[in-house]
Coordinates of C-alpha atoms in Angstrom, one line a residue:
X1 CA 15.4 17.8 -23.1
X2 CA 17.0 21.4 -23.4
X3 CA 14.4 22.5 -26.4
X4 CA 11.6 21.1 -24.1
X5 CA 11.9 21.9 -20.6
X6 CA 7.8 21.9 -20.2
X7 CA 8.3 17.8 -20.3
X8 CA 9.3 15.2 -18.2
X9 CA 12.8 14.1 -19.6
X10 CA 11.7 10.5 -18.2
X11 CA 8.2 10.0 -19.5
X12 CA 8.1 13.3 -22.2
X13 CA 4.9 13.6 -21.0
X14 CA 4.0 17.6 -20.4
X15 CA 4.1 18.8 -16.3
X16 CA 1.2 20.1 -14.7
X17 CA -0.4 21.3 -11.4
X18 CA -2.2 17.8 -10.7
X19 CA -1.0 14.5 -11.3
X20 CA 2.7 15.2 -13.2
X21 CA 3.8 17.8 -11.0
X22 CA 7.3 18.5 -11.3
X23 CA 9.7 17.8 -8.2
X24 CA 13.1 18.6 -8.4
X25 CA 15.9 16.1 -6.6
X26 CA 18.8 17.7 -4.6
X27 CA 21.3 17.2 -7.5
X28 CA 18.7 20.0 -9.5
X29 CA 17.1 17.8 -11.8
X30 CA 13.5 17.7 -12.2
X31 CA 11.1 14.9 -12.9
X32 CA 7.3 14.3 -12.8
X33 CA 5.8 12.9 -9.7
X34 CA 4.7 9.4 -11.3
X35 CA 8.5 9.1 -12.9
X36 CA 9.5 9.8 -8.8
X37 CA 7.1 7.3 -7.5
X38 CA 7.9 4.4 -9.8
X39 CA 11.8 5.2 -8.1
X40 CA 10.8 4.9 -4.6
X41 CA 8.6 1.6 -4.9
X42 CA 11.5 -0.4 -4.9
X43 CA 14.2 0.7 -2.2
X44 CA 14.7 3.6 0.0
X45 CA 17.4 5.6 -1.5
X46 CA 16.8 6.0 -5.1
X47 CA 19.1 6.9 -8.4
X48 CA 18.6 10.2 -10.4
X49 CA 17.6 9.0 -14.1
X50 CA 19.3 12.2 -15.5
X51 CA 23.0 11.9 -13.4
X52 CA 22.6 8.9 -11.9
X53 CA 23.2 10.4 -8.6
X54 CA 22.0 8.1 -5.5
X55 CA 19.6 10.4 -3.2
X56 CA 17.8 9.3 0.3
X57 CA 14.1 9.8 0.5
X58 CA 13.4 12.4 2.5
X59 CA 11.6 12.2 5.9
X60 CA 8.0 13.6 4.4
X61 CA 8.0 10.9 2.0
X62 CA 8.4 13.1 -1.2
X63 CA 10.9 15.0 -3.0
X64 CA 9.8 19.1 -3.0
X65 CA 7.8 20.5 -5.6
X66 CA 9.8 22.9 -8.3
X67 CA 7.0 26.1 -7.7
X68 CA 9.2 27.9 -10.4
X69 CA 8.8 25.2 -13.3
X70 CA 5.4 25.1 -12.5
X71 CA 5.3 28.7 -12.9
X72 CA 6.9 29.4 -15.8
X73 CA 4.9 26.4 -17.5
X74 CA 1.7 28.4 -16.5
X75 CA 3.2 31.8 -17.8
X76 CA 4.0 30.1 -20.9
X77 CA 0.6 28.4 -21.6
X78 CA -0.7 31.9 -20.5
X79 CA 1.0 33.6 -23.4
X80 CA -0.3 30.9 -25.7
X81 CA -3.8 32.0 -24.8
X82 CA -3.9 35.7 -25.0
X83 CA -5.5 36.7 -28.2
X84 CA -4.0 39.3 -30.6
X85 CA -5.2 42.4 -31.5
X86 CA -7.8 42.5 -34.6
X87 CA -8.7 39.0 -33.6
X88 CA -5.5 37.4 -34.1
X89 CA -3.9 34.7 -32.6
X90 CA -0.4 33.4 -31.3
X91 CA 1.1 30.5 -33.4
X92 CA 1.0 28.4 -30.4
X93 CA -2.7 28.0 -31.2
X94 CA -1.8 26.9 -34.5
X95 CA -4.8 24.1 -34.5
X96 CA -7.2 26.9 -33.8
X97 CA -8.6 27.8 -37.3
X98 CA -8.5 31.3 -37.9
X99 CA -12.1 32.7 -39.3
X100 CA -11.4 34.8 -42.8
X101 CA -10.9 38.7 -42.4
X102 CA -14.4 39.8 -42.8
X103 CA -15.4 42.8 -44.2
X104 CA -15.7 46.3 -42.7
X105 CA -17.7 48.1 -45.5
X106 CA -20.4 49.5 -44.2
X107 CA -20.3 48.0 -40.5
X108 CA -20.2 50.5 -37.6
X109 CA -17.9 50.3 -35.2
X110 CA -19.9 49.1 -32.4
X111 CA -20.9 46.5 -34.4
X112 CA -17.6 45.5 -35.6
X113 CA -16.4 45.9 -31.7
X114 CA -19.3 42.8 -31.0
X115 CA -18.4 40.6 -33.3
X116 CA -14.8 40.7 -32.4
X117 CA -16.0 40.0 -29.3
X118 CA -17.7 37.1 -30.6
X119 CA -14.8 35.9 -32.0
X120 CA -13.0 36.1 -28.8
X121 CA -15.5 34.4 -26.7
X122 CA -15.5 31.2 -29.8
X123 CA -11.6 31.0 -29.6
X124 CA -11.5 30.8 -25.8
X125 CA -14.4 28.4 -26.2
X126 CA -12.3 26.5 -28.6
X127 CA -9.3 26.8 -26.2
X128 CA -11.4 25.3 -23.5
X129 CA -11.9 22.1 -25.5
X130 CA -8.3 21.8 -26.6
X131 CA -7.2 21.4 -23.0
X132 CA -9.8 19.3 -21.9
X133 CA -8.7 17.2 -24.5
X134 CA -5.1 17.6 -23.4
X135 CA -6.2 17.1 -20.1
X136 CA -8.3 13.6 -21.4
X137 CA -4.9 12.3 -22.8
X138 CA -3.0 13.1 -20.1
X139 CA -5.3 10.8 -17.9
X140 CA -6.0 7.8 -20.8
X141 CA -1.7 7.9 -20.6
X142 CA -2.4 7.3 -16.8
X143 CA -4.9 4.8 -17.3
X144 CA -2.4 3.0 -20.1
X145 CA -0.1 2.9 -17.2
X146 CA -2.7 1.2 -14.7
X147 CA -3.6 -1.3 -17.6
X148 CA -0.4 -2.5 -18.0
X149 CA 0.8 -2.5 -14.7
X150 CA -2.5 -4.7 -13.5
X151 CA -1.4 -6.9 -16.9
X152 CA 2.5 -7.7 -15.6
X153 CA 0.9 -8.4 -11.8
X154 CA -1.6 -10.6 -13.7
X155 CA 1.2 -12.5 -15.3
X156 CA 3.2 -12.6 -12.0
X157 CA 0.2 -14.5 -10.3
X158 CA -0.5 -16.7 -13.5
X159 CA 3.2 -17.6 -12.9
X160 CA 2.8 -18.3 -9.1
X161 CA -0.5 -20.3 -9.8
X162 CA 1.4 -22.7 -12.3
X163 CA 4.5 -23.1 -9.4
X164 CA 2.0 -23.2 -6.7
X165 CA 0.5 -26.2 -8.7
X166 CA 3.6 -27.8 -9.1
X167 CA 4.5 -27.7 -5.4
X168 CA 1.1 -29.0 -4.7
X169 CA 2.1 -32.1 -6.8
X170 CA 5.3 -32.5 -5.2
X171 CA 3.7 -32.6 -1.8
X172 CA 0.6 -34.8 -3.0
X173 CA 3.3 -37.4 -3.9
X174 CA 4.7 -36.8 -0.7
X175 CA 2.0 -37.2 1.3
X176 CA 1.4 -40.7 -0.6
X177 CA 4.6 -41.8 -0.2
X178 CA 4.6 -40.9 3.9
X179 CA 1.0 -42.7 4.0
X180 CA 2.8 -45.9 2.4
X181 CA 5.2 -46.2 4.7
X182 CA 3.2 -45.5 8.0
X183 CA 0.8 -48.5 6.7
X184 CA 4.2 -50.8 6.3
X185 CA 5.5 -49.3 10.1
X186 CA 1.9 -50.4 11.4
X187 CA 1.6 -53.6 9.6
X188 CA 5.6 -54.6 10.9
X189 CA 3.9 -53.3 14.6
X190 CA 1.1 -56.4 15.0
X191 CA 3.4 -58.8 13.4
X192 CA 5.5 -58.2 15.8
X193 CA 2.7 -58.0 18.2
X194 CA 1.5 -61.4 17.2
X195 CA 5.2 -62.6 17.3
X196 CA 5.1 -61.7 21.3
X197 CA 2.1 -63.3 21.8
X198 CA 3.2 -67.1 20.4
X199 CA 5.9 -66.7 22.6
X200 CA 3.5 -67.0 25.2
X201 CA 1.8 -70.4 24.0
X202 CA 4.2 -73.1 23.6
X203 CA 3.9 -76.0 25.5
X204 CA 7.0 -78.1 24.6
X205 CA 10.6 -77.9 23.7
X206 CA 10.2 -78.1 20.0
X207 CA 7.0 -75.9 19.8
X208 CA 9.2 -73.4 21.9
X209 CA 12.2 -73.4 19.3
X210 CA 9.6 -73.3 16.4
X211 CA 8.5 -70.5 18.0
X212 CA 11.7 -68.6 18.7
X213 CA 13.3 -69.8 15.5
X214 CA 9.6 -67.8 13.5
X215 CA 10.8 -64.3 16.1
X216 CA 14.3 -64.5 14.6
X217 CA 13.0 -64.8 11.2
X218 CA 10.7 -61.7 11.6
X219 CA 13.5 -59.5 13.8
X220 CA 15.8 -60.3 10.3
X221 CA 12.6 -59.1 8.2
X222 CA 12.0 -55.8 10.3
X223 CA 15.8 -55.0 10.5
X224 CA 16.1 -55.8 6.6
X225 CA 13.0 -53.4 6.6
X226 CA 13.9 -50.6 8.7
X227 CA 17.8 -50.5 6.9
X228 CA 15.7 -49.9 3.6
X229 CA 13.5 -46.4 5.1
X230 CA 16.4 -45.5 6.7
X231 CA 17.6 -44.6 3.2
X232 CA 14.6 -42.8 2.1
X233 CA 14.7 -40.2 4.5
X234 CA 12.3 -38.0 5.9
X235 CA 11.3 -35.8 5.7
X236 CA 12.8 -34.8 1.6
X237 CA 15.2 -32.1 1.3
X238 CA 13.8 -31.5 -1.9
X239 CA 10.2 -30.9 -0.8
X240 CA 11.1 -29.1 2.2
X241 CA 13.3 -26.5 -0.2
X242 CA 10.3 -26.7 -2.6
X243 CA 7.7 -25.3 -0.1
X244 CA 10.0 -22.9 1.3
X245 CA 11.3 -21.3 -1.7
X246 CA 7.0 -21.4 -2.7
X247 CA 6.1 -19.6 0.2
X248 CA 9.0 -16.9 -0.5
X249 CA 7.8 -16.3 -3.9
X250 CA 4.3 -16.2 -2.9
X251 CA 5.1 -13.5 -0.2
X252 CA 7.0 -11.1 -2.4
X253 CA 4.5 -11.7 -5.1
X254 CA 1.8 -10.5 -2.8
X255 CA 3.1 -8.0 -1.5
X256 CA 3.9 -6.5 -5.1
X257 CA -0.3 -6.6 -5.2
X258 CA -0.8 -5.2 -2.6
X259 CA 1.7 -2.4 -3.6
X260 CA 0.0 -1.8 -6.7
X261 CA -3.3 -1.9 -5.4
X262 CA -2.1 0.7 -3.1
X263 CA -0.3 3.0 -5.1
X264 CA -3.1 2.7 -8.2
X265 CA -5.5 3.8 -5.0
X266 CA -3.6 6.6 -4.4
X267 CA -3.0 7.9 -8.3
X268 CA -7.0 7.6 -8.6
X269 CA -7.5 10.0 -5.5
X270 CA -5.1 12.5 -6.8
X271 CA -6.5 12.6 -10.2
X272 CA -10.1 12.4 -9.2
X273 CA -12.1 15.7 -7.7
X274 CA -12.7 16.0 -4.1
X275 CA -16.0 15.4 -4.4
X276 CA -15.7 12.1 -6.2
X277 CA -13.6 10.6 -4.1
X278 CA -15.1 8.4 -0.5
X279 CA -15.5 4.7 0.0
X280 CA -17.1 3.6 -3.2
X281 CA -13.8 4.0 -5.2
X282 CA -11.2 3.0 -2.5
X283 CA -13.3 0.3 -1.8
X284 CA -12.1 -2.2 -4.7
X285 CA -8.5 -1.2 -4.0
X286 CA -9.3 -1.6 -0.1
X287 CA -10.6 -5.1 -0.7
X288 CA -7.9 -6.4 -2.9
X289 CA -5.0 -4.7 -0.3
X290 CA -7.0 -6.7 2.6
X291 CA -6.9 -9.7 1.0
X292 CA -3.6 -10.1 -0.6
X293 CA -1.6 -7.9 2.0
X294 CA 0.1 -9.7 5.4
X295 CA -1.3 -8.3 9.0
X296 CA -0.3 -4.9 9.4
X297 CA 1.8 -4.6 12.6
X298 CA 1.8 -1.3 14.6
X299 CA 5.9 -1.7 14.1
X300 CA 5.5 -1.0 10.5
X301 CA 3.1 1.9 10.7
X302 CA 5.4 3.6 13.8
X303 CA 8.5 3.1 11.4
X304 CA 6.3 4.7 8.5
X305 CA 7.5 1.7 6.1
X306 CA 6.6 2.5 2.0
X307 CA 3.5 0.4 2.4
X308 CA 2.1 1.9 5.9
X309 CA 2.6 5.3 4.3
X310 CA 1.0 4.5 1.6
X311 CA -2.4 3.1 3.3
X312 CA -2.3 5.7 5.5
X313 CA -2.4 8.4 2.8
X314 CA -5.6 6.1 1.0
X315 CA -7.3 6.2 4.9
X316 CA -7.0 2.6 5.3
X317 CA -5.3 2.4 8.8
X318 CA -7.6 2.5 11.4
X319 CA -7.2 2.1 15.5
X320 CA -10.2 0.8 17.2
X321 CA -11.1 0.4 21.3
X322 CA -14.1 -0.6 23.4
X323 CA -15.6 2.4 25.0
X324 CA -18.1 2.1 27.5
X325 CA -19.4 -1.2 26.0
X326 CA -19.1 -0.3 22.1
X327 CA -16.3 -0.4 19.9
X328 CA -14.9 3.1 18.9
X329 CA -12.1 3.8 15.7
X330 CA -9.9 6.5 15.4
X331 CA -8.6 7.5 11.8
X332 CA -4.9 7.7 11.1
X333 CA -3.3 10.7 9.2
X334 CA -0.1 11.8 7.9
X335 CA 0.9 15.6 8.0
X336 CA 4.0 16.3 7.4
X337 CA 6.1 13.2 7.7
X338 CA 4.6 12.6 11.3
X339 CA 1.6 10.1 11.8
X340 CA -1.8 11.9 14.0
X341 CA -4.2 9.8 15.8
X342 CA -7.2 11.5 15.9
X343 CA -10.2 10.7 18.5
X344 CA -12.2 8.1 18.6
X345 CA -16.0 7.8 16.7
X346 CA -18.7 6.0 17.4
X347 CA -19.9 4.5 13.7
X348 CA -18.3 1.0 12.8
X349 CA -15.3 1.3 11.1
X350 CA -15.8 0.3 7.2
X351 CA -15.2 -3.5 6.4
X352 CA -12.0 -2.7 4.0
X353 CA -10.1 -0.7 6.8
X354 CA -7.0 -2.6 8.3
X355 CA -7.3 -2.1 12.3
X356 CA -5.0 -1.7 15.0
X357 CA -5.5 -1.6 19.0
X358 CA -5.5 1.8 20.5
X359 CA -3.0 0.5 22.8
X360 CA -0.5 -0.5 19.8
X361 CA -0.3 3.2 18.6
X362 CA -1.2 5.5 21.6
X363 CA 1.8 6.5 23.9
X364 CA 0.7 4.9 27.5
X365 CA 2.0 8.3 28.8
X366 CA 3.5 11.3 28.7
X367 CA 6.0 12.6 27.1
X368 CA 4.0 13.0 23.9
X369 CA 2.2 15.6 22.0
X370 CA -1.3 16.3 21.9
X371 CA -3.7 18.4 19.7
X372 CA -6.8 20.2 19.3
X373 CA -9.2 21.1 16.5
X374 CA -11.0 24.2 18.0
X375 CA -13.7 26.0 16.3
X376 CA -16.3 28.8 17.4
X377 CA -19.3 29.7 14.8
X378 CA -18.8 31.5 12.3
X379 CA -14.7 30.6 12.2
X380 CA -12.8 28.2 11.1
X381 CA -11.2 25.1 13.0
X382 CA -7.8 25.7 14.2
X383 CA -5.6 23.1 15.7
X384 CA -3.5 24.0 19.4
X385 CA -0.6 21.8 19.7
X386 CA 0.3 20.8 23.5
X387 CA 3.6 19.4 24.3
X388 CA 3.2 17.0 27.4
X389 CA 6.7 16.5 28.9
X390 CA 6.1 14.9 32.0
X391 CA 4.3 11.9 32.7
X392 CA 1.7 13.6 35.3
X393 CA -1.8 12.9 36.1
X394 CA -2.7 16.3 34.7
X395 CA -0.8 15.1 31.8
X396 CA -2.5 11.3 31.6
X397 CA -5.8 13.3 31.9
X398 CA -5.3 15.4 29.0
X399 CA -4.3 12.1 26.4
X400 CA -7.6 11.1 27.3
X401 CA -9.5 13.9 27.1
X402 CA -8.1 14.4 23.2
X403 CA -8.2 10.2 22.2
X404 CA -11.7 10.0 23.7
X405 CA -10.9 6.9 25.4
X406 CA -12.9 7.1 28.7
X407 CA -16.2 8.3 26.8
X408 CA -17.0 9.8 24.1
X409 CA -17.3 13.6 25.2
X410 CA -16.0 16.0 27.7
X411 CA -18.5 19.0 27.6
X412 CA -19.5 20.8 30.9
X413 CA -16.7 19.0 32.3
X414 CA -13.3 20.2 34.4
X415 CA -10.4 19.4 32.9
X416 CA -8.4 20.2 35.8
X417 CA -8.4 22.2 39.1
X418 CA -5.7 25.2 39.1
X419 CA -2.1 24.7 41.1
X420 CA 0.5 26.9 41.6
X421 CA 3.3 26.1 39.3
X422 CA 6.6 24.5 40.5

């Protein structure tokens, strides 16, 4: 790890400025950001793999970036590409293959000036390729990673389908042997019905004691009958703990899917441009998180859990309210370990989103914090922060006017009428 301080000492996979960036731990040692992530999936406080030192996560959600590795790894790849003089190259680029000295005789300078230009403008050329197909690797590595990731999560469910089954059996059986022993519990019922109706139709002494004597009979039967279920209790210990213990490993197994169609969600949107990235390829990843994933509750998004972080980074949390007569959504972002609700739109919100009420995650009132994204032509949007301390119907006013709630625009409107301050 000393003679290679360019590499992850986890994965020895190279650092760079966009999916294995380096982040450095507060005991000082530095990992890549997938090696960091694969650490916080499972608990909150994690273990350094270098010194085994337990750190909490912080409250942004990631460990800070090491600017200075990243820096000298650029310097250092920097050196490795600045050409020699008389068109020779640093042994870093030993797979370049160096052209043979050609020769002078009779060239003028000029001319030997544009071909070592030439040259120049080939090597970089060649350069270029080299890193792209660094950069290539880098990302077929990644995808290695997704592959088998998706392959242990398919053998997780395989396994849950094959116990699923088997608790399906166990109840089937069950359910037969409950349906048995209603039939017996109705068939006992109408003779014993029929039993209290003889008792009704004897006209003489001995058809009366025939008739009580056939009662006692049956009563003996029944008891004899009801001693014998009594044994076989229900419900059965063993299929209740059966089910139960199913429906545990069924939950933890789907939330691990959910997880991992998260977190391969949010790899793909770091290592995809900007311009690549909207709904068509969060949309398979939405879809299987909405399927396999458990209600989100407003609770775990205001606690900022590992899983609402994560679907709030992907922009899959959405809040949603009826305004004047059509339903409105508001997206949900995370800047700097803090959640932002931002006003509310009038397009539907797309099918793979997980909603919320407005009401869940807007403050009824004051105190609170509100902002604004202000812009003027030919300027950028800035955003104005407003701290609302007291609940105040200047301050009630101004929640609305930034969540939209009461309609979907203020312009040409009076926010508020001026007071003397008290």
């Amino acid at each position: 790890m000393d003679d290679n301080v360019e590499d992850c000492p986890v994965c020895l996979i190279t650092f760079d400025d966009t999916l294995r960036r380096p982040r450095t731990l507060p005991c000082g040692h530095t990992h890549c950001t997938p090696c960091i992530n694969e650490l916080e999936e499972e608990q909150e406080v994690i273990t350094c793999p270098t010194c085994r030192t337990s750190h909490a996560l912080p409250e942004t959600g990631q460990f800070p970036i090491s600017y200075i590795t990243e820096a000298f790894i650029k310097k250092m790849r920097g050196l490795a590409s600045v050409p020699l003089k008389a068109g020779k190259e640093l042994t870093a680029l030993a797979p370049v293959t160096q052209p043979a000295p050609r020769p002078t005789a009779g060239l003028s300078r000029k001319t030997q000036s544009l071909l070592q230009d030439q040259e120049a403008k080939i090597l970089a050329a060649i350069r270029s390729c080299q890193e792209e197909q660094r950069q290539l690797a880098d990302y077929l590595t990644t995808l290695g990673g997704w592959g088998g990731r998706q392959q242990r999560l398919e053998d997780e469910l395989q396994t849950l389908m094959d116990q699923s089954k088997g608790a399906r059996e166990v109840i089937s059986r069950e359910e037969s042997r409950v349906e048995g022993r209603k039939e017996k519990v109705r068939q006992r019922e109408e003779a014993l019905h029929a039993a209290l109706e003889t008792l009704l139709t004897p006209a003489t002494r001995q058809e009366a004691y025939e008739v009580i004597e056939n009662a006692d009979q049956l009563l003996v039967e029944v008891e004899e009958e009801e001693e014998e279920e009594r044994e076989a209790v229900i419900p059965d210990v063993h299929v209740v703990t059966t089910v139960a213990r199913m429906a545990n490993s069924s939950r933890a197994v789907l939330q691990a899917a959910t997880s991992a169609a998260t977190q391969t969600a949010m790899e793909a949107a770091v290592t995809t441009p900007a311009a690549a990235m909207d709904s068509t390829l969060l949309a398979p990843f939405a879809a299987a998180a909405e399927r396999l994933a458990p209600p989100l509750k407003a609770e775990e998004l205001l606690r900022l859990t590992q899983r609402a972080r994560g679907l709030v980074k992907a922009g899959l949390i959405l809040a949603v309210q009826d305004v004047e007569g059509q339903t409105r959504h508001a997206r949900i972002s995370l800047q700097h370990g803090r959640l932002h609700l931002h006003s509310l739109q009038a397009p539907p919100p797309p099918p793979h989103a997980l909603i919320l009420q407005m009401g869940e995650v807007m403050p009824a009132s004051p105190p609170c914090e509100a902002f604004l994204d202000l812009a003027w032509p030919g300027s950028a949007a800035r955003r104005v922060v407003v701290s609302l301390v007291r609940d105040t119907p200047l301050g009630r006013h101004f929640v609305l006017l930034c969540s939209g709630q009461r309609g979907a625009c203020y312009a040409n409107t009076r926010l508020f009428e001026f007071q003397p301050l008290h």
